[in-house]
mmCIF file of C-alpha atoms in Angstrom:
data_model
loop_
_atom_site.group_PDB
_atom_site.id
_atom_site.type_symbol
_atom_site.label_atom_id
_atom_site.label_comp_id
_atom_site.label_asym_id
_atom_site.label_seq_id
_atom_site.Cartn_x
_atom_site.Cartn_y
_atom_site.Cartn_z
ATOM 1 C CA MET A 1 -29.626 -15.609 -7.561
ATOM 2 C CA HIS A 2 -26.110 -16.412 -8.805
ATOM 3 C CA THR A 3 -25.185 -12.714 -8.695
ATOM 4 C CA ALA A 4 -26.551 -12.333 -5.166
ATOM 5 C CA THR A 5 -24.502 -15.315 -3.949
ATOM 6 C CA THR A 6 -21.398 -13.897 -5.579
ATOM 7 C CA PHE A 7 -21.900 -10.560 -3.817
ATOM 8 C CA ILE A 8 -22.428 -12.318 -0.485
ATOM 9 C CA GLU A 9 -19.232 -14.355 -0.881
ATOM 10 C CA LEU A 10 -17.157 -11.370 -1.981
ATOM 11 C CA GLY A 11 -18.562 -9.211 0.806
ATOM 12 C CA GLY A 12 -17.748 -11.898 3.355
ATOM 13 C CA ILE A 13 -14.180 -12.261 2.045
ATOM 14 C CA ILE A 14 -13.475 -8.524 2.054
ATOM 15 C CA LEU A 15 -15.029 -8.067 5.504
ATOM 16 C CA VAL A 16 -12.906 -10.898 6.934
ATOM 17 C CA LEU A 17 -9.804 -9.383 5.289
ATOM 18 C CA GLY A 18 -10.518 -6.066 6.972
ATOM 19 C CA LEU A 19 -10.929 -7.688 10.375
ATOM 20 C CA LEU A 20 -7.765 -9.769 9.946
ATOM 21 C CA GLY A 21 -5.865 -6.657 8.880
ATOM 22 C CA ARG A 22 -7.019 -4.866 12.029
ATOM 23 C CA LEU A 23 -5.920 -7.819 14.156
ATOM 24 C CA ALA A 24 -2.460 -7.862 12.565
ATOM 25 C CA GLY A 25 -2.148 -4.082 12.897
ATOM 26 C CA ARG A 26 -2.928 -4.254 16.599
ATOM 27 C CA TYR A 27 0.195 -6.409 17.097
ATOM 28 C CA GLN A 28 2.262 -4.480 14.503
ATOM 29 C CA GLN A 29 2.575 -7.515 12.220
ATOM 30 C CA SER A 30 2.106 -8.004 8.485
ATOM 31 C CA PRO A 31 -1.428 -9.281 7.713
ATOM 32 C CA ILE A 32 -0.244 -11.625 4.918
ATOM 33 C CA PRO A 33 -0.086 -14.857 6.996
ATOM 34 C CA LEU A 34 -3.600 -14.207 8.284
ATOM 35 C CA TYR A 35 -4.844 -13.548 4.728
ATOM 36 C CA LEU A 36 -3.411 -16.908 3.652
ATOM 37 C CA LEU A 37 -4.988 -18.769 6.540
ATOM 38 C CA GLY A 38 -8.269 -17.065 5.704
ATOM 39 C CA GLY A 39 -7.939 -18.342 2.155
ATOM 40 C CA LEU A 40 -7.419 -21.886 3.452
ATOM 41 C CA ALA A 41 -10.637 -21.599 5.438
ATOM 42 C CA PHE A 42 -12.609 -20.505 2.337
ATOM 43 C CA GLY A 43 -10.886 -22.835 -0.157
ATOM 44 C CA HIS A 44 -11.268 -26.433 -1.331
ATOM 45 C CA GLY A 45 -11.387 -28.703 1.678
ATOM 46 C CA GLY A 46 -11.745 -25.726 4.036
ATOM 47 C CA LEU A 47 -14.459 -24.832 6.506
ATOM 48 C CA LEU A 48 -16.537 -22.617 4.147
ATOM 49 C CA PRO A 49 -15.638 -23.382 0.511
ATOM 50 C CA LEU A 50 -16.720 -20.788 -2.052
ATOM 51 C CA SER A 51 -18.985 -21.801 -4.915
ATOM 52 C CA HIS A 52 -19.614 -18.743 -7.120
ATOM 53 C CA SER A 53 -16.890 -16.118 -6.732
ATOM 54 C CA GLU A 54 -13.722 -18.095 -7.489
ATOM 55 C CA GLU A 55 -13.345 -16.765 -11.030
ATOM 56 C CA PHE A 56 -13.629 -13.157 -9.901
ATOM 57 C CA VAL A 57 -11.179 -13.759 -7.050
ATOM 58 C CA ALA A 58 -8.700 -15.375 -9.487
ATOM 59 C CA THR A 59 -8.793 -12.325 -11.780
ATOM 60 C CA GLY A 60 -8.530 -9.990 -8.791
ATOM 61 C CA ALA A 61 -5.484 -11.916 -7.568
ATOM 62 C CA GLU A 62 -3.691 -11.416 -10.890
ATOM 63 C CA ILE A 63 -4.505 -7.693 -10.800
ATOM 64 C CA GLY A 64 -3.140 -7.615 -7.247
ATOM 65 C CA VAL A 65 0.280 -8.898 -8.323
ATOM 66 C CA ILE A 66 0.350 -6.434 -11.229
ATOM 67 C CA LEU A 67 -0.464 -3.476 -8.963
ATOM 68 C CA LEU A 68 2.105 -4.549 -6.364
ATOM 69 C CA LEU A 69 4.852 -4.573 -8.977
ATOM 70 C CA LEU A 70 3.650 -1.327 -10.578
ATOM 71 C CA MET A 71 3.831 0.469 -7.229
ATOM 72 C CA LEU A 72 7.264 -1.021 -6.633
ATOM 73 C CA GLY A 73 8.438 0.342 -9.985
ATOM 74 C CA LEU A 74 7.094 3.808 -9.200
ATOM 75 C CA GLU A 75 9.624 4.080 -6.368
ATOM 76 C CA TYR A 76 12.580 4.103 -8.786
ATOM 77 C CA THR A 77 13.586 5.588 -12.130
ATOM 78 C CA ALA A 78 14.904 3.698 -15.151
ATOM 79 C CA THR A 79 18.379 5.065 -14.444
ATOM 80 C CA ASP A 80 18.216 3.707 -10.892
ATOM 81 C CA LEU A 81 17.199 0.308 -12.268
ATOM 82 C CA VAL A 82 20.072 0.057 -14.735
ATOM 83 C CA THR A 83 22.613 1.272 -12.164
ATOM 84 C CA ASN A 84 21.434 -1.277 -9.606
ATOM 85 C CA LEU A 85 21.471 -4.093 -12.161
ATOM 86 C CA LYS A 86 25.019 -3.243 -13.224
ATOM 87 C CA THR A 87 26.278 -3.159 -9.656
ATOM 88 C CA GLN A 88 24.255 -6.074 -8.255
ATOM 89 C CA TYR A 89 24.510 -8.754 -10.962
ATOM 90 C CA PRO A 90 27.037 -10.751 -8.859
ATOM 91 C CA ALA A 91 24.346 -10.959 -6.175
ATOM 92 C CA GLY A 92 22.023 -12.464 -8.785
ATOM 93 C CA ILE A 93 24.581 -15.185 -9.501
ATOM 94 C CA VAL A 94 25.012 -15.911 -5.787
ATOM 95 C CA ASP A 95 21.226 -15.927 -5.389
ATOM 96 C CA PHE A 96 20.853 -18.553 -8.126
ATOM 97 C CA ALA A 97 23.642 -20.761 -6.806
ATOM 98 C CA LEU A 98 22.504 -20.723 -3.171
ATOM 99 C CA ASN A 99 18.757 -21.081 -3.753
ATOM 100 C CA ALA A 100 18.178 -23.005 -6.995
ATOM 101 C CA LEU A 101 20.597 -25.841 -6.279
ATOM 102 C CA PRO A 102 18.863 -27.029 -3.067
ATOM 103 C CA GLY A 103 15.598 -27.453 -4.973
ATOM 104 C CA ALA A 104 17.269 -29.360 -7.790
ATOM 105 C CA GLY A 105 19.111 -31.518 -5.268
ATOM 106 C CA MET A 106 15.890 -32.374 -3.403
ATOM 107 C CA ALA A 107 14.157 -33.454 -6.640
ATOM 108 C CA LEU A 108 17.084 -35.691 -7.597
ATOM 109 C CA LEU A 109 17.258 -37.068 -4.055
ATOM 110 C CA LEU A 110 13.582 -38.027 -4.303
ATOM 111 C CA GLY A 111 14.276 -39.728 -7.659
ATOM 112 C CA TRP A 112 12.132 -37.391 -9.735
ATOM 113 C CA GLY A 113 14.495 -36.918 -12.676
ATOM 114 C CA PRO A 114 16.150 -33.910 -14.372
ATOM 115 C CA VAL A 115 12.994 -32.138 -15.605
ATOM 116 C CA ALA A 116 11.468 -32.151 -12.123
ATOM 117 C CA ALA A 117 14.824 -30.926 -10.805
ATOM 118 C CA VAL A 118 14.635 -27.897 -13.113
ATOM 119 C CA VAL A 119 11.080 -27.245 -11.902
ATOM 120 C CA LEU A 120 11.871 -27.463 -8.193
ATOM 121 C CA ALA A 121 15.018 -25.371 -8.687
ATOM 122 C CA GLY A 122 12.815 -22.552 -9.976
ATOM 123 C CA VAL A 123 10.355 -22.965 -7.100
ATOM 124 C CA THR A 124 13.096 -22.546 -4.474
ATOM 125 C CA TRP A 125 15.079 -19.889 -6.373
ATOM 126 C CA ILE A 126 12.539 -17.117 -6.946
ATOM 127 C CA SER A 127 11.438 -14.909 -4.071
ATOM 128 C CA SER A 128 7.940 -13.452 -4.123
ATOM 129 C CA SER A 129 8.081 -9.884 -5.424
ATOM 130 C CA GLY A 130 4.428 -9.414 -4.512
ATOM 131 C CA VAL A 131 4.782 -10.564 -0.899
ATOM 132 C CA ILE A 132 8.046 -8.685 -0.371
ATOM 133 C CA ALA A 133 6.671 -5.468 -1.866
ATOM 134 C CA LYS A 134 3.693 -5.683 0.488
ATOM 135 C CA VAL A 135 5.871 -6.436 3.519
ATOM 136 C CA LEU A 136 8.296 -3.587 2.825
ATOM 137 C CA GLY A 137 5.357 -1.207 2.570
ATOM 138 C CA ASP A 138 3.730 -2.543 5.740
ATOM 139 C CA LEU A 139 6.981 -2.175 7.691
ATOM 140 C CA GLY A 140 7.719 1.307 6.299
ATOM 141 C CA ARG A 141 11.045 0.263 4.785
ATOM 142 C CA LEU A 142 10.701 1.490 1.197
ATOM 143 C CA GLY A 143 13.105 4.346 1.990
ATOM 144 C CA ASN A 144 15.718 2.223 3.771
ATOM 145 C CA ARG A 145 19.253 2.010 2.387
ATOM 146 C CA GLU A 146 19.054 -1.770 1.940
ATOM 147 C CA THR A 147 15.812 -1.624 -0.068
ATOM 148 C CA PRO A 148 17.484 -0.884 -3.457
ATOM 149 C CA VAL A 149 19.642 -3.985 -2.910
ATOM 150 C CA ILE A 150 16.546 -6.086 -2.230
ATOM 151 C CA LEU A 151 14.778 -4.678 -5.279
ATOM 152 C CA SER A 152 17.812 -5.293 -7.481
ATOM 153 C CA ILE A 153 17.797 -8.981 -6.567
ATOM 154 C CA LEU A 154 14.041 -9.199 -7.139
ATOM 155 C CA VAL A 155 14.330 -7.495 -10.519
ATOM 156 C CA LEU A 156 17.163 -9.811 -11.549
ATOM 157 C CA GLU A 157 15.009 -12.791 -10.581
ATOM 158 C CA ASP A 158 11.950 -11.443 -12.419
ATOM 159 C CA LEU A 159 13.977 -10.727 -15.539
ATOM 160 C CA ALA A 160 15.574 -14.170 -15.283
ATOM 161 C CA MET A 161 12.062 -15.587 -15.484
ATOM 162 C CA ALA A 162 11.901 -14.230 -19.028
ATOM 163 C CA VAL A 163 14.608 -16.783 -19.816
ATOM 164 C CA TYR A 164 13.666 -19.556 -17.407
ATOM 165 C CA LEU A 165 9.946 -19.882 -18.148
ATOM 166 C CA PRO A 166 10.292 -20.404 -21.935
ATOM 167 C CA ILE A 167 13.029 -22.988 -21.304
ATOM 168 C CA LEU A 168 10.889 -24.774 -18.723
ATOM 169 C CA THR A 169 7.841 -24.714 -21.002
ATOM 170 C CA ALA A 170 9.899 -26.274 -23.789
ATOM 171 C CA LEU A 171 11.243 -28.990 -21.459
ATOM 172 C CA LEU A 172 7.796 -29.857 -20.143
ATOM 173 C CA ALA A 173 6.302 -29.961 -23.635
ATOM 174 C CA GLY A 174 9.222 -31.938 -25.041
ATOM 175 C CA VAL A 175 9.520 -29.588 -28.025
ATOM 176 C CA GLY A 176 12.576 -29.479 -30.226
ATOM 177 C CA LEU A 177 15.562 -27.181 -29.904
ATOM 178 C CA VAL A 178 14.424 -24.860 -32.711
ATOM 179 C CA ALA A 179 10.921 -24.254 -31.316
ATOM 180 C CA GLY A 180 12.300 -23.697 -27.823
ATOM 181 C CA SER A 181 14.906 -21.238 -29.107
ATOM 182 C CA ILE A 182 12.248 -19.202 -30.946
ATOM 183 C CA THR A 183 10.103 -18.940 -27.808
ATOM 184 C CA LEU A 184 13.117 -17.838 -25.780
ATOM 185 C CA ALA A 185 14.170 -15.251 -28.369
ATOM 186 C CA VAL A 186 10.674 -13.718 -28.451
ATOM 187 C CA ALA A 187 10.585 -13.480 -24.646
ATOM 188 C CA LEU A 188 14.005 -11.820 -24.422
ATOM 189 C CA ALA A 189 13.215 -9.393 -27.236
ATOM 190 C CA THR A 190 9.969 -8.359 -25.566
ATOM 191 C CA ALA A 191 11.572 -7.714 -22.172
ATOM 192 C CA GLY A 192 14.429 -5.830 -23.811
ATOM 193 C CA ALA A 193 12.071 -3.687 -25.896
ATOM 194 C CA VAL A 194 9.958 -2.668 -22.897
ATOM 195 C CA LEU A 195 13.089 -1.794 -20.893
ATOM 196 C CA PHE A 196 14.504 0.215 -23.811
ATOM 197 C CA VAL A 197 11.275 2.210 -24.175
ATOM 198 C CA ALA A 198 11.258 2.865 -20.408
ATOM 199 C CA LEU A 199 14.840 4.164 -20.530
ATOM 200 C CA ARG A 200 14.659 6.155 -23.750
ATOM 201 C CA TYR A 201 11.145 7.537 -23.708
ATOM 202 C CA GLY A 202 10.265 7.546 -20.006
ATOM 203 C CA ARG A 203 9.826 11.344 -19.895
ATOM 204 C CA LEU A 204 7.538 11.355 -22.914
ATOM 205 C CA ILE A 205 5.432 8.571 -21.402
ATOM 206 C CA SER A 206 5.181 10.482 -18.124
ATOM 207 C CA ARG A 207 4.094 13.608 -19.994
ATOM 208 C CA PHE A 208 1.467 11.657 -21.908
ATOM 209 C CA VAL A 209 0.102 10.049 -18.739
ATOM 210 C CA SER A 210 0.204 13.106 -16.478
ATOM 211 C CA HIS A 211 -3.057 15.018 -15.954
ATOM 212 C CA ASP A 212 -4.466 17.411 -13.364
ATOM 213 C CA ASP A 213 -7.729 15.455 -13.122
ATOM 214 C CA PRO A 214 -7.193 12.460 -10.753
ATOM 215 C CA GLU A 215 -9.876 10.424 -12.520
ATOM 216 C CA LYS A 216 -8.204 10.688 -15.935
ATOM 217 C CA LEU A 217 -4.756 10.025 -14.476
ATOM 218 C CA LEU A 218 -6.021 6.900 -12.714
ATOM 219 C CA LEU A 219 -7.735 5.524 -15.815
ATOM 220 C CA VAL A 220 -4.753 6.116 -18.101
ATOM 221 C CA VAL A 221 -2.154 4.663 -15.707
ATOM 222 C CA LEU A 222 -4.246 1.631 -14.808
ATOM 223 C CA GLY A 223 -5.204 0.995 -18.430
ATOM 224 C CA LEU A 224 -1.613 1.333 -19.648
ATOM 225 C CA THR A 225 -0.346 -0.995 -16.921
ATOM 226 C CA LEU A 226 -2.882 -3.738 -17.617
ATOM 227 C CA LEU A 227 -2.291 -3.414 -21.363
ATOM 228 C CA VAL A 228 1.486 -3.755 -21.103
ATOM 229 C CA ALA A 229 1.196 -6.561 -18.534
ATOM 230 C CA GLY A 230 -1.171 -8.491 -20.794
ATOM 231 C CA LEU A 231 1.011 -8.033 -23.873
ATOM 232 C CA ALA A 232 4.093 -9.091 -21.914
ATOM 233 C CA GLN A 233 2.402 -12.274 -20.708
ATOM 234 C CA GLN A 234 1.106 -13.008 -24.197
ATOM 235 C CA LEU A 235 4.712 -12.899 -25.430
ATOM 236 C CA GLN A 236 5.932 -15.310 -22.732
ATOM 237 C CA VAL A 237 7.209 -12.584 -20.392
ATOM 238 C CA SER A 238 5.825 -12.245 -16.876
ATOM 239 C CA ALA A 239 2.958 -9.773 -16.528
ATOM 240 C CA ALA A 240 4.623 -8.683 -13.279
ATOM 241 C CA VAL A 241 7.788 -7.705 -15.160
ATOM 242 C CA GLY A 242 5.722 -5.645 -17.615
ATOM 243 C CA ALA A 243 3.928 -3.832 -14.788
ATOM 244 C CA PHE A 244 7.196 -3.153 -12.983
ATOM 245 C CA LEU A 245 8.724 -1.615 -16.112
ATOM 246 C CA VAL A 246 5.662 0.633 -16.572
ATOM 247 C CA GLY A 247 6.265 1.929 -13.057
ATOM 248 C CA ILE A 248 9.940 2.474 -13.873
ATOM 249 C CA ALA A 249 8.993 4.457 -16.990
ATOM 250 C CA LEU A 250 6.826 6.925 -15.036
ATOM 251 C CA SER A 251 8.486 9.720 -13.106
ATOM 252 C CA GLY A 252 7.850 13.149 -11.602
ATOM 253 C CA GLU A 253 4.281 14.303 -11.002
ATOM 254 C CA ALA A 254 2.823 11.384 -12.934
ATOM 255 C CA ALA A 255 4.521 8.874 -10.651
ATOM 256 C CA GLU A 256 3.570 10.747 -7.477
ATOM 257 C CA GLY A 257 -0.056 11.152 -8.529
ATOM 258 C CA ALA A 258 -0.352 7.523 -9.640
ATOM 259 C CA HIS A 259 1.141 6.334 -6.363
ATOM 260 C CA THR A 260 -1.424 8.243 -4.323
ATOM 261 C CA LEU A 261 -4.398 7.149 -6.428
ATOM 262 C CA LEU A 262 -3.452 3.494 -6.802
ATOM 263 C CA SER A 263 -2.441 2.755 -3.203
ATOM 264 C CA PRO A 264 -5.977 1.819 -2.038
ATOM 265 C CA LEU A 265 -6.529 -0.369 -5.110
ATOM 266 C CA ARG A 266 -3.189 -2.071 -4.541
ATOM 267 C CA ASP A 267 -4.053 -2.867 -0.932
ATOM 268 C CA LEU A 268 -7.437 -4.331 -1.875
ATOM 269 C CA PHE A 269 -6.297 -6.519 -4.769
ATOM 270 C CA ALA A 270 -3.069 -7.562 -3.034
ATOM 271 C CA ALA A 271 -5.130 -8.910 -0.147
ATOM 272 C CA VAL A 272 -7.302 -10.779 -2.679
ATOM 273 C CA PHE A 273 -4.132 -12.311 -4.188
ATOM 274 C CA PHE A 274 -3.041 -13.806 -0.879
ATOM 275 C CA VAL A 275 -6.532 -15.126 -0.194
ATOM 276 C CA PHE A 276 -6.615 -16.700 -3.664
ATOM 277 C CA PHE A 277 -3.360 -18.523 -2.935
ATOM 278 C CA GLY A 278 -4.967 -20.064 0.131
ATOM 279 C CA LEU A 279 -8.170 -20.870 -1.771
ATOM 280 C CA ASN A 280 -6.259 -23.111 -4.170
ATOM 281 C CA THR A 281 -4.577 -25.116 -1.435
ATOM 282 C CA ASP A 282 -6.347 -28.225 -0.162
ATOM 283 C CA PRO A 283 -5.340 -28.613 3.489
ATOM 284 C CA ALA A 284 -5.560 -32.420 3.141
ATOM 285 C CA SER A 285 -2.728 -32.470 0.552
ATOM 286 C CA ILE A 286 -0.186 -30.845 2.861
ATOM 287 C CA PRO A 287 0.528 -33.404 5.661
ATOM 288 C CA PRO A 288 1.991 -36.199 3.433
ATOM 289 C CA VAL A 289 4.683 -33.887 2.008
ATOM 290 C CA LEU A 290 5.170 -31.646 5.019
ATOM 291 C CA LEU A 291 8.477 -33.166 6.191
ATOM 292 C CA PRO A 292 10.469 -32.756 2.931
ATOM 293 C CA ALA A 293 8.817 -29.384 2.330
ATOM 294 C CA ALA A 294 9.788 -28.196 5.824
ATOM 295 C CA ALA A 295 13.374 -29.408 5.390
ATOM 296 C CA LEU A 296 13.645 -27.596 2.063
ATOM 297 C CA ALA A 297 12.056 -24.477 3.580
ATOM 298 C CA VAL A 298 14.594 -24.363 6.424
ATOM 299 C CA VAL A 299 17.566 -24.777 4.092
ATOM 300 C CA THR A 300 16.431 -22.183 1.555
ATOM 301 C CA MET A 301 15.340 -19.773 4.260
ATOM 302 C CA LEU A 302 18.943 -19.754 5.495
ATOM 303 C CA THR A 303 20.340 -19.451 1.963
ATOM 304 C CA LYS A 304 18.081 -16.474 1.171
ATOM 305 C CA VAL A 305 19.183 -14.738 4.363
ATOM 306 C CA ALA A 306 22.788 -15.400 3.363
ATOM 307 C CA THR A 307 22.104 -13.998 -0.120
ATOM 308 C CA GLY A 308 20.603 -10.768 1.181
ATOM 309 C CA TYR A 309 23.284 -10.340 3.847
ATOM 310 C CA TRP A 310 26.090 -10.836 1.299
ATOM 311 C CA ALA A 311 24.528 -8.489 -1.260
ATOM 312 C CA ALA A 312 23.900 -5.744 1.313
ATOM 313 C CA ARG A 313 27.416 -6.093 2.730
ATOM 314 C CA ARG A 314 28.835 -5.798 -0.778
ATOM 315 C CA ALA A 315 26.819 -2.575 -1.223
ATOM 316 C CA GLY A 316 28.304 -1.078 1.949
ATOM 317 C CA ILE A 317 25.155 -1.420 4.093
ATOM 318 C CA GLY A 318 25.577 -1.656 7.879
ATOM 319 C CA ALA A 319 25.085 -4.860 9.848
ATOM 320 C CA ARG A 320 21.464 -4.159 10.795
ATOM 321 C CA GLY A 321 20.540 -3.402 7.183
ATOM 322 C CA ARG A 322 22.230 -6.620 6.026
ATOM 323 C CA TRP A 323 20.051 -8.712 8.311
ATOM 324 C CA ARG A 324 16.937 -6.811 7.209
ATOM 325 C CA ALA A 325 17.839 -7.473 3.561
ATOM 326 C CA GLY A 326 18.313 -11.175 4.221
ATOM 327 C CA GLY A 327 15.064 -11.533 6.144
ATOM 328 C CA ALA A 328 13.075 -9.643 3.515
ATOM 329 C CA LEU A 329 14.029 -12.087 0.742
ATOM 330 C CA VAL A 330 12.752 -15.250 2.458
ATOM 331 C CA ALA A 331 9.172 -15.286 1.134
ATOM 332 C CA ARG A 332 8.270 -17.351 -1.934
ATOM 333 C CA GLY A 333 4.949 -16.922 -3.693
ATOM 334 C CA GLU A 334 3.416 -16.200 -7.083
ATOM 335 C CA PHE A 335 6.262 -17.287 -9.390
ATOM 336 C CA SER A 336 6.852 -20.496 -7.432
ATOM 337 C CA ILE A 337 3.179 -21.408 -7.744
ATOM 338 C CA VAL A 338 3.186 -20.603 -11.477
ATOM 339 C CA ILE A 339 6.236 -22.824 -12.005
ATOM 340 C CA ALA A 340 4.754 -25.703 -10.020
ATOM 341 C CA GLY A 341 1.441 -25.272 -11.840
ATOM 342 C CA LEU A 342 3.151 -25.732 -15.217
ATOM 343 C CA ALA A 343 4.652 -28.994 -14.020
ATOM 344 C CA VAL A 344 1.355 -30.252 -12.601
ATOM 345 C CA THR A 345 -0.448 -29.455 -15.857
ATOM 346 C CA ALA A 346 2.219 -31.368 -17.787
ATOM 347 C CA GLY A 347 1.827 -34.399 -15.510
ATOM 348 C CA ILE A 348 5.330 -34.284 -14.027
ATOM 349 C CA GLU A 349 5.529 -36.149 -10.692
ATOM 350 C CA PRO A 350 2.149 -36.127 -8.894
ATOM 351 C CA GLU A 351 3.798 -35.304 -5.543
ATOM 352 C CA LEU A 352 5.596 -32.237 -6.918
ATOM 353 C CA GLY A 353 2.504 -30.024 -6.800
ATOM 354 C CA PRO A 354 1.620 -30.707 -3.136
ATOM 355 C CA LEU A 355 5.288 -30.414 -2.138
ATOM 356 C CA ALA A 356 5.641 -27.045 -3.857
ATOM 357 C CA THR A 357 2.371 -25.843 -2.331
ATOM 358 C CA ALA A 358 3.390 -26.834 1.192
ATOM 359 C CA TYR A 359 6.838 -25.311 0.684
ATOM 360 C CA VAL A 360 5.485 -21.986 -0.572
ATOM 361 C CA LEU A 361 2.808 -21.895 2.111
ATOM 362 C CA LEU A 362 5.457 -22.320 4.809
ATOM 363 C CA LEU A 363 7.709 -19.602 3.430
ATOM 364 C CA VAL A 364 4.954 -17.182 2.514
ATOM 365 C CA ILE A 365 3.930 -17.334 6.189
ATOM 366 C CA LEU A 366 7.487 -17.332 7.594
ATOM 367 C CA GLY A 367 8.682 -14.685 5.112
ATOM 368 C CA PRO A 368 6.881 -11.683 6.627
ATOM 369 C CA LEU A 369 7.872 -12.885 10.093
ATOM 370 C CA ALA A 370 11.516 -13.180 9.044
ATOM 371 C CA ALA A 371 11.406 -9.705 7.507
ATOM 372 C CA ARG A 372 10.051 -8.306 10.778
ATOM 373 C CA TRP A 373 12.180 -10.197 13.298
ATOM 374 C CA MET A 374 15.465 -11.197 11.603
ATOM 375 C CA GLU A 375 17.273 -7.944 12.398
ATOM 376 C CA PRO A 376 16.113 -7.663 16.059
ATOM 377 C CA ILE A 377 17.016 -11.310 16.744
ATOM 378 C CA ALA A 378 20.437 -10.993 15.077
ATOM 379 C CA SER A 379 21.139 -7.750 16.966
ATOM 380 C CA ARG A 380 20.205 -9.366 20.282
ATOM 381 C CA LEU A 381 22.449 -12.376 19.620
ATOM 382 C CA THR A 382 25.295 -10.058 18.637
ATOM 383 C CA ARG A 383 24.883 -8.028 21.823
ATOM 384 C CA ARG A 384 25.021 -11.201 23.911
ATOM 385 C CA GLN A 385 28.305 -12.150 22.276
ATOM 386 C CA VAL A 386 29.689 -8.699 23.013
ATOM 387 C CA VAL A 387 28.570 -8.880 26.656
ATOM 388 C CA ALA A 388 30.324 -12.234 27.006
ATOM 389 C CA LEU A 389 33.691 -10.578 26.280
ATOM 390 C CA PRO A 390 35.773 -9.041 29.069
ATOM 391 C CA GLN A 391 34.286 -5.673 30.019
ATOM 392 C CA GLN A 392 37.216 -3.590 28.813
ATOM 393 C CA ALA A 393 37.521 -5.394 25.465
ATOM 394 C CA ALA A 394 33.778 -5.227 25.022
ATOM 395 C CA GLY A 395 33.814 -1.482 25.615
ATOM 396 C CA GLU A 396 36.566 -1.006 23.051
ATOM 397 C CA ALA A 397 34.846 -3.176 20.444
ATOM 398 C CA GLU A 398 31.326 -1.877 20.970
ATOM 399 C CA LEU A 399 31.865 1.832 20.260
ATOM 400 C CA PRO A 400 32.929 1.471 16.590
ATOM 401 C CA ALA A 401 30.056 -0.927 15.989
ATOM 402 C CA VAL A 402 27.536 1.601 17.313
ATOM 403 C CA VAL A 403 29.059 4.438 15.292
ATOM 404 C CA THR A 404 29.030 2.298 12.135
ATOM 405 C CA ALA A 405 25.404 1.306 12.650
ATOM 406 C CA ARG A 406 24.307 4.905 13.063
ATOM 407 C CA THR A 407 26.182 6.185 10.047
ATOM 408 C CA THR A 408 25.605 3.337 7.589
ATOM 409 C CA ASP A 409 22.129 2.096 8.392
ATOM 410 C CA ARG A 410 19.030 3.824 7.048
#
């Protein structure tokens, strides 16, 4: 009977996801906001709370994030990664300054203390690699010129988590300096070792994985990805970072074949991830903290747009691509929830968990919308400013702008 109920719940969830995806596709929008709202309807305090399939959905959600980051890594080689990191590290510094400080300031303003400030700084700093990867794929922008800039910032943030999470864990646990330093050293060594193997032995790994039989290729790639992701998380490094580096290590026919075979699995489990996020949000906990969460969301939405615009401009991307880069970075998601969850488990500020949940829920809904509409809205506002100029001056100023957009954008 328990198994039958589980099948019924899972079947209902997947069927609803398919219908919501069709609805979003009809209006050429990302389905992520609808997936999240569907999760709220099925979650605690929702209209139809689940009773038997939550554990399976939770595991499926984790696999979804891993597959999203694996597929993202398959788009680029290890050499591309290192080159982008070398050229874009200033953008990582700007990203931290513009987006972590508002969170820390809000926590101090609410009187929550320095540890809570470190927690909320992480919540507002880190964009959602999973959401952004899904949105870029939905909008067909993986080949755009600004996409490597976006990915560089995401990778810098994900790698920074290898430093941030051990520090945060030590602060929340109140452990000594020596124990915290050991945890941090292990995390950094693990991330560095995986990156070194990807750079040095990427071709050998691709040769080992590659196979003419799609079934064997799928099993080996999926097994290797889950294994590395699990080992990375066991050693205090994000499983998402491990999966991304596996994708970076694969190249050539192995990468192309894996991309084709894993795309349907990615779409299924990614949808489950977004539903799971909604399942764990009690709608009743949101209204009391909605005002500060909304204020923080507005501020950090603008700072993320500024981060992406600045980074893309520094990389020589045209104006339209700069706005697309800024809009794409708005969404927060999996890392922010993980960070807030650590604080809730440690008993730090009872209101921090609901605030972080409301904040992430707002931006994980607004993020895909910003990615879709930021560039059209900015272009329309820019055109209005040009039209407001005298006709002759506008004609002289408009031609170079059009030429630049055509030659520097995508």
